[in-house]
Amino acid sequence: MNEYDSNRIYDIVKKINYKKTSLLKETDCYVLNTCHIREKATDKVYHDIGRIKKEFKNKKKPIVVVTGCVAQAEGELLLNNEKYIDAIIGPQSYHDFNKVLLKIEKNNTKINSTEFEVIEKFDTLNFIKNSNTNVSSFLTIQEGCDKFCKFCVVPYTRGAEFSRSTEELIKETNDLVNNGAKEITLLGQNVNAYNFEGHKLSDLIYKISKIKKLERIRYTTSHPIDFTEDLIQAHKNLKKLMPLIHLPVQSGSNEILKKMNRKHTVEDYIDLILKLKKNNPAIEFSSDFIIGYPGETDKDFEATIKLMKEVRFINSYSFIFSPRPGTPAAKLEKVNNKVAKERLIYFQQIAEEIKMKYRKNLFNRNSLVMFENKSRRGNEFFGRDEYLNSVIVKSQQDLNGKIKLAKIINGNQSTLFGEIKDEINFNGFEEKKCQRLVS
Ligand code: SAM
Ligand code: SF4
């Protein structure tokens, strides 16, 4: 979501003639777009500002703006502690960027803009064309969260659940596709809670799937309790909807899920997975896990390992519980740090073994890969298969933006290496067969 936000901030500041640069030394405005989901985010802000200060030691100071969720959560504190910061802009106020920049340019004042103005934000953004030109692009359709899991800052930093208008989203998707996007990932903190005047996520997906030049649709992140029957059916009906579902579970223990206020049990979660698999056997899952949540016993942890082995997630993101200021879980007694670390190492070892076994199974089989860019080495192209696995192939042709059948030769935990099967050239969606069918 921050990547989407950064692109949109750029669309906004372009209007007052700011341009992107990758050269720190020629920057006259520096925007730090931050994430507050786990600790160290604030340290990173101070560290980055240290770098900027060093670069500009004997030069005119650039304007420094901190935006994103750290700005929302710790804005006033940052402004007071670090005089080098000129403005704090919360994630729901970044439509104010130009007003803030022009004010700083004129009056050299400090500004804190952290109101929750999500309606005004999207009303403003709807009038500014999304100029992103990536083959695979993000599109925020929903923001905020009303679920209040006890460990999470999102309801406090991004505010209440808000869904954007379906009509505006179709327009923005068309803009992105006309700019060259072939794949759209619909984003939301609870993307499957999307509901605009009765139009659900599946309705939006059916609508954008009609856009001819759009080849792939993904969405993230889903919450298990919002996974409705219509969305399950969409996975059967729509070939453009990719068969990887990111479905965070957090823990395999019902006691811990209850303590987290997750509102689902392990049994509900497994039932949902089985239902999705029955409906479309090609579907695979990835998930998020929090290890060492307050009160997690050895038995709870074993239940998480059991769930991992049972579902065999093809990818997972696991972190030790990080107490976030202002959340109810931050006040609870922490699991011993050494124990939490040992559990995380063990969990990740099991997760990696499962992932590697899955990946080895792809060797000598064919995958449909959508190529996104050329590597610096010249004739190597980077793309992703239907399950978001990174694939690199060598080719003399320009593969950018193309979907090709690639035979996977080998690979490691992060990348698969393949070769293009030139004799079978899948152009146009209709004739395409999915990875699972051509294997
Ligand atoms: N809304 C999604 C859901 O509930 O499934 C997750 C969105 S959250 C922004 C992304 C992930 O960050 C969560 O799934 C969780 O695993 C992780 N996370 C959030 N707060 C955390 C904390 N305090 N400590 C460790 N991990 C955390
Ligand atoms: Fe955070 Fe997701 Fe829970 Fe909302 S549902 S509070 S975003 S973890």
Tab-separated table of C-alpha atoms in Angstrom, residues 134-341:
chain	number	residue	atom	x	y	z
A	134	ASN	CA	4.451	-0.658	-14.238
A	135	VAL	CA	3.425	-3.889	-15.970
A	136	SER	CA	2.215	-5.020	-12.566
A	137	SER	CA	0.495	-2.206	-10.686
A	138	PHE	CA	-1.184	-1.750	-7.328
A	139	LEU	CA	-4.592	-0.196	-6.798
A	140	THR	CA	-5.888	0.679	-3.320
A	141	ILE	CA	-9.608	-0.099	-3.190
A	142	GLN	CA	-10.174	-0.172	0.559
A	143	GLU	CA	-8.427	1.321	3.547
A	144	GLY	CA	-8.538	1.085	7.304
A	145	CYS	CA	-9.854	-1.550	9.623
A	146	ASP	CA	-12.627	-1.972	12.203
A	147	LYS	CA	-11.479	-5.355	13.507
A	148	PHE	CA	-9.089	-4.240	16.227
A	149	CYS	CA	-6.859	-7.288	16.566
A	150	LYS	CA	-5.170	-6.637	19.890
A	151	PHE	CA	-1.644	-6.458	18.465
A	152	CYS	CA	-2.249	-4.202	15.476
A	153	VAL	CA	-1.815	-0.438	14.903
A	154	VAL	CA	-3.716	-0.271	11.620
A	155	PRO	CA	-7.112	0.788	13.082
A	156	TYR	CA	-5.296	3.661	14.838
A	157	THR	CA	-3.038	4.784	11.976
A	158	ARG	CA	-5.238	4.182	8.922
A	159	GLY	CA	-8.606	4.704	10.628
A	160	ALA	CA	-11.984	3.046	10.067
A	161	GLU	CA	-12.834	0.820	7.089
A	162	PHE	CA	-13.489	2.817	3.946
A	163	SER	CA	-14.267	1.513	0.436
A	164	ARG	CA	-13.701	3.578	-2.703
A	165	SER	CA	-16.392	3.974	-5.356
A	166	THR	CA	-16.562	1.096	-7.845
A	167	GLU	CA	-16.929	3.533	-10.726
A	168	GLU	CA	-13.752	5.434	-9.779
A	169	LEU	CA	-11.861	2.164	-9.383
A	170	ILE	CA	-12.877	0.964	-12.851
A	171	LYS	CA	-11.726	4.300	-14.245
A	172	GLU	CA	-8.380	4.082	-12.420
A	173	THR	CA	-7.917	0.468	-13.594
A	174	ASN	CA	-8.526	1.608	-17.179
A	175	ASP	CA	-5.932	4.391	-16.738
A	176	LEU	CA	-3.381	1.880	-15.450
A	177	VAL	CA	-4.092	-0.597	-18.265
A	178	ASN	CA	-3.847	2.156	-20.872
A	179	ASN	CA	-0.437	3.043	-19.376
A	180	GLY	CA	0.723	-0.550	-19.939
A	181	ALA	CA	-0.345	-2.435	-16.800
A	182	LYS	CA	-1.152	-6.088	-17.509
A	183	GLU	CA	-1.647	-7.096	-13.904
A	184	ILE	CA	-3.510	-5.260	-11.141
A	185	THR	CA	-3.269	-6.109	-7.458
A	186	LEU	CA	-6.267	-4.741	-5.580
A	187	LEU	CA	-5.161	-3.562	-2.156
A	188	GLY	CA	-6.755	-3.097	1.223
A	189	GLN	CA	-5.898	-3.762	4.849
A	190	ASN	CA	-9.000	-5.961	4.655
A	191	VAL	CA	-9.472	-6.110	0.930
A	192	ASN	CA	-12.286	-8.664	1.013
A	193	ALA	CA	-14.285	-6.410	3.355
A	194	TYR	CA	-14.618	-4.081	0.316
A	195	ASN	CA	-18.204	-2.905	0.081
A	196	PHE	CA	-19.245	0.172	-1.832
A	197	GLU	CA	-23.005	0.661	-1.709
A	198	GLY	CA	-23.513	-3.112	-1.780
A	199	HIS	CA	-20.855	-3.800	-4.448
A	200	LYS	CA	-18.469	-6.384	-3.044
A	201	LEU	CA	-14.913	-7.344	-3.961
A	202	SER	CA	-16.131	-10.116	-6.290
A	203	ASP	CA	-18.408	-7.617	-8.125
A	204	LEU	CA	-15.437	-5.321	-8.695
A	205	ILE	CA	-13.273	-8.229	-9.876
A	206	TYR	CA	-15.926	-9.404	-12.388
A	207	LYS	CA	-16.203	-5.843	-13.707
A	208	ILE	CA	-12.491	-5.190	-14.200
A	209	SER	CA	-11.953	-8.678	-15.625
A	210	LYS	CA	-13.885	-7.441	-18.688
A	211	ILE	CA	-11.077	-4.984	-19.508
A	212	LYS	CA	-9.543	-6.739	-22.488
A	213	LYS	CA	-5.891	-5.813	-22.080
A	214	LEU	CA	-5.896	-6.642	-18.366
A	215	GLU	CA	-4.478	-10.155	-18.078
A	216	ARG	CA	-4.094	-10.858	-14.370
A	217	ILE	CA	-5.971	-9.838	-11.232
A	218	ARG	CA	-4.783	-10.317	-7.653
A	219	TYR	CA	-5.969	-8.944	-4.322
A	220	THR	CA	-4.424	-8.639	-0.893
A	221	THR	CA	-4.789	-8.829	2.128
A	222	SER	CA	-7.842	-10.962	2.882
A	223	HIS	CA	-9.259	-11.625	6.309
A	224	PRO	CA	-10.659	-15.149	6.847
A	225	ILE	CA	-13.935	-13.856	8.330
A	226	ASP	CA	-14.734	-11.764	5.235
A	227	PHE	CA	-14.264	-14.586	2.713
A	228	THR	CA	-17.778	-14.868	1.278
A	229	GLU	CA	-19.210	-17.507	-1.077
A	230	ASP	CA	-19.318	-15.098	-4.063
A	231	LEU	CA	-15.528	-14.570	-3.812
A	232	ILE	CA	-14.945	-18.325	-3.545
A	233	GLN	CA	-17.007	-18.792	-6.730
A	234	ALA	CA	-15.076	-16.031	-8.536
A	235	HIS	CA	-11.965	-18.210	-8.165
A	236	LYS	CA	-13.725	-20.902	-10.156
A	237	ASN	CA	-15.244	-18.646	-12.790
A	238	LEU	CA	-12.481	-16.198	-13.613
A	239	LYS	CA	-9.250	-17.355	-15.232
A	240	LYS	CA	-7.809	-13.867	-14.862
A	241	LEU	CA	-8.050	-14.174	-11.091
A	242	MET	CA	-4.717	-15.651	-9.995
A	243	PRO	CA	-4.794	-18.842	-7.898
A	244	LEU	CA	-2.663	-17.634	-4.974
A	245	ILE	CA	-4.539	-16.395	-1.901
A	246	HIS	CA	-2.714	-14.565	0.866
A	247	LEU	CA	-4.743	-15.447	3.945
A	248	PRO	CA	-3.113	-14.429	7.229
A	249	VAL	CA	-3.888	-16.774	10.109
A	250	GLN	CA	-1.381	-15.434	12.711
A	251	SER	CA	-1.471	-18.554	14.939
A	252	GLY	CA	-2.505	-22.211	14.859
A	253	SER	CA	-3.835	-22.110	18.436
A	254	ASN	CA	-7.451	-21.265	19.214
A	255	GLU	CA	-6.453	-19.880	22.629
A	256	ILE	CA	-4.026	-17.439	21.022
A	257	LEU	CA	-6.469	-16.491	18.249
A	258	LYS	CA	-8.987	-15.649	20.957
A	259	LYS	CA	-6.433	-13.594	22.887
A	260	MET	CA	-5.608	-11.760	19.657
A	261	ASN	CA	-9.317	-11.021	19.004
A	262	ARG	CA	-9.049	-12.601	15.546
A	263	LYS	CA	-12.738	-13.640	15.481
A	264	HIS	CA	-12.066	-16.998	13.795
A	265	THR	CA	-10.887	-20.411	14.968
A	266	VAL	CA	-8.323	-22.744	13.421
A	267	GLU	CA	-11.222	-25.012	12.370
A	268	ASP	CA	-12.978	-22.087	10.576
A	269	TYR	CA	-9.712	-21.341	8.795
A	270	ILE	CA	-9.135	-24.941	7.653
A	271	ASP	CA	-12.778	-25.256	6.536
A	272	LEU	CA	-12.321	-22.167	4.375
A	273	ILE	CA	-9.110	-23.520	2.841
A	274	LEU	CA	-10.797	-26.850	2.055
A	275	LYS	CA	-13.781	-25.067	0.511
A	276	LEU	CA	-11.532	-22.946	-1.704
A	277	LYS	CA	-9.467	-25.987	-2.723
A	278	LYS	CA	-12.583	-28.024	-3.506
A	279	ASN	CA	-13.912	-25.204	-5.630
A	280	ASN	CA	-10.604	-24.738	-7.457
A	281	PRO	CA	-7.875	-27.356	-6.726
A	282	ALA	CA	-5.182	-25.144	-8.279
A	283	ILE	CA	-5.379	-22.614	-5.460
A	284	GLU	CA	-2.369	-22.298	-3.151
A	285	PHE	CA	-2.023	-20.239	0.014
A	286	SER	CA	0.426	-17.922	1.691
A	287	SER	CA	0.042	-16.532	5.198
A	288	ASP	CA	1.292	-14.289	8.023
A	289	PHE	CA	2.278	-15.615	11.441
A	290	ILE	CA	3.033	-13.868	14.721
A	291	ILE	CA	5.368	-15.941	16.867
A	292	GLY	CA	5.682	-15.421	20.635
A	293	TYR	CA	2.389	-13.589	21.138
A	294	PRO	CA	1.845	-12.823	24.872
A	295	GLY	CA	0.674	-16.005	26.586
A	296	GLU	CA	1.924	-18.354	23.804
A	297	THR	CA	2.862	-21.679	25.414
A	298	ASP	CA	4.875	-24.542	23.909
A	299	LYS	CA	1.540	-26.239	23.196
A	300	ASP	CA	0.203	-23.169	21.344
A	301	PHE	CA	3.399	-22.971	19.313
A	302	GLU	CA	3.197	-26.685	18.427
A	303	ALA	CA	-0.329	-26.050	17.154
A	304	THR	CA	1.067	-23.359	14.814
A	305	ILE	CA	3.680	-25.800	13.505
A	306	LYS	CA	0.920	-28.393	13.009
A	307	LEU	CA	-1.142	-25.927	10.973
A	308	MET	CA	1.879	-25.009	8.844
A	309	LYS	CA	2.501	-28.704	8.083
A	310	GLU	CA	-1.165	-29.352	7.402
A	311	VAL	CA	-1.819	-26.488	4.977
A	312	ARG	CA	1.706	-26.430	3.483
A	313	PHE	CA	1.719	-22.717	2.698
A	314	ILE	CA	3.859	-22.015	-0.353
A	315	ASN	CA	5.035	-18.787	1.228
A	316	SER	CA	4.804	-17.272	4.671
A	317	TYR	CA	5.795	-14.137	6.544
A	318	SER	CA	6.616	-14.686	10.197
A	319	PHE	CA	7.753	-12.234	12.833
A	320	ILE	CA	8.141	-12.176	16.577
A	321	PHE	CA	5.332	-10.234	18.257
A	322	SER	CA	6.236	-6.556	18.348
A	323	PRO	CA	4.451	-4.482	21.012
A	324	ARG	CA	2.961	-1.465	19.275
A	325	PRO	CA	2.393	1.613	21.420
A	326	GLY	CA	-1.294	2.238	22.084
A	327	THR	CA	-2.488	-1.301	21.270
A	328	PRO	CA	-3.982	-3.510	24.034
A	329	ALA	CA	-1.395	-6.289	23.522
A	330	ALA	CA	1.468	-3.887	24.213
A	331	LYS	CA	0.506	-3.946	27.904
A	332	LEU	CA	0.635	-7.754	28.186
A	333	GLU	CA	3.538	-9.723	29.593
A	334	LYS	CA	5.917	-10.711	26.794
A	335	VAL	CA	7.124	-14.237	26.071
A	336	ASN	CA	10.788	-14.613	27.046
A	337	ASN	CA	12.845	-13.147	24.210
A	338	LYS	CA	15.153	-16.161	23.861
A	339	VAL	CA	12.186	-18.556	23.727
A	340	ALA	CA	10.424	-16.386	21.113
A	341	LYS	CA	13.576	-16.252	18.960
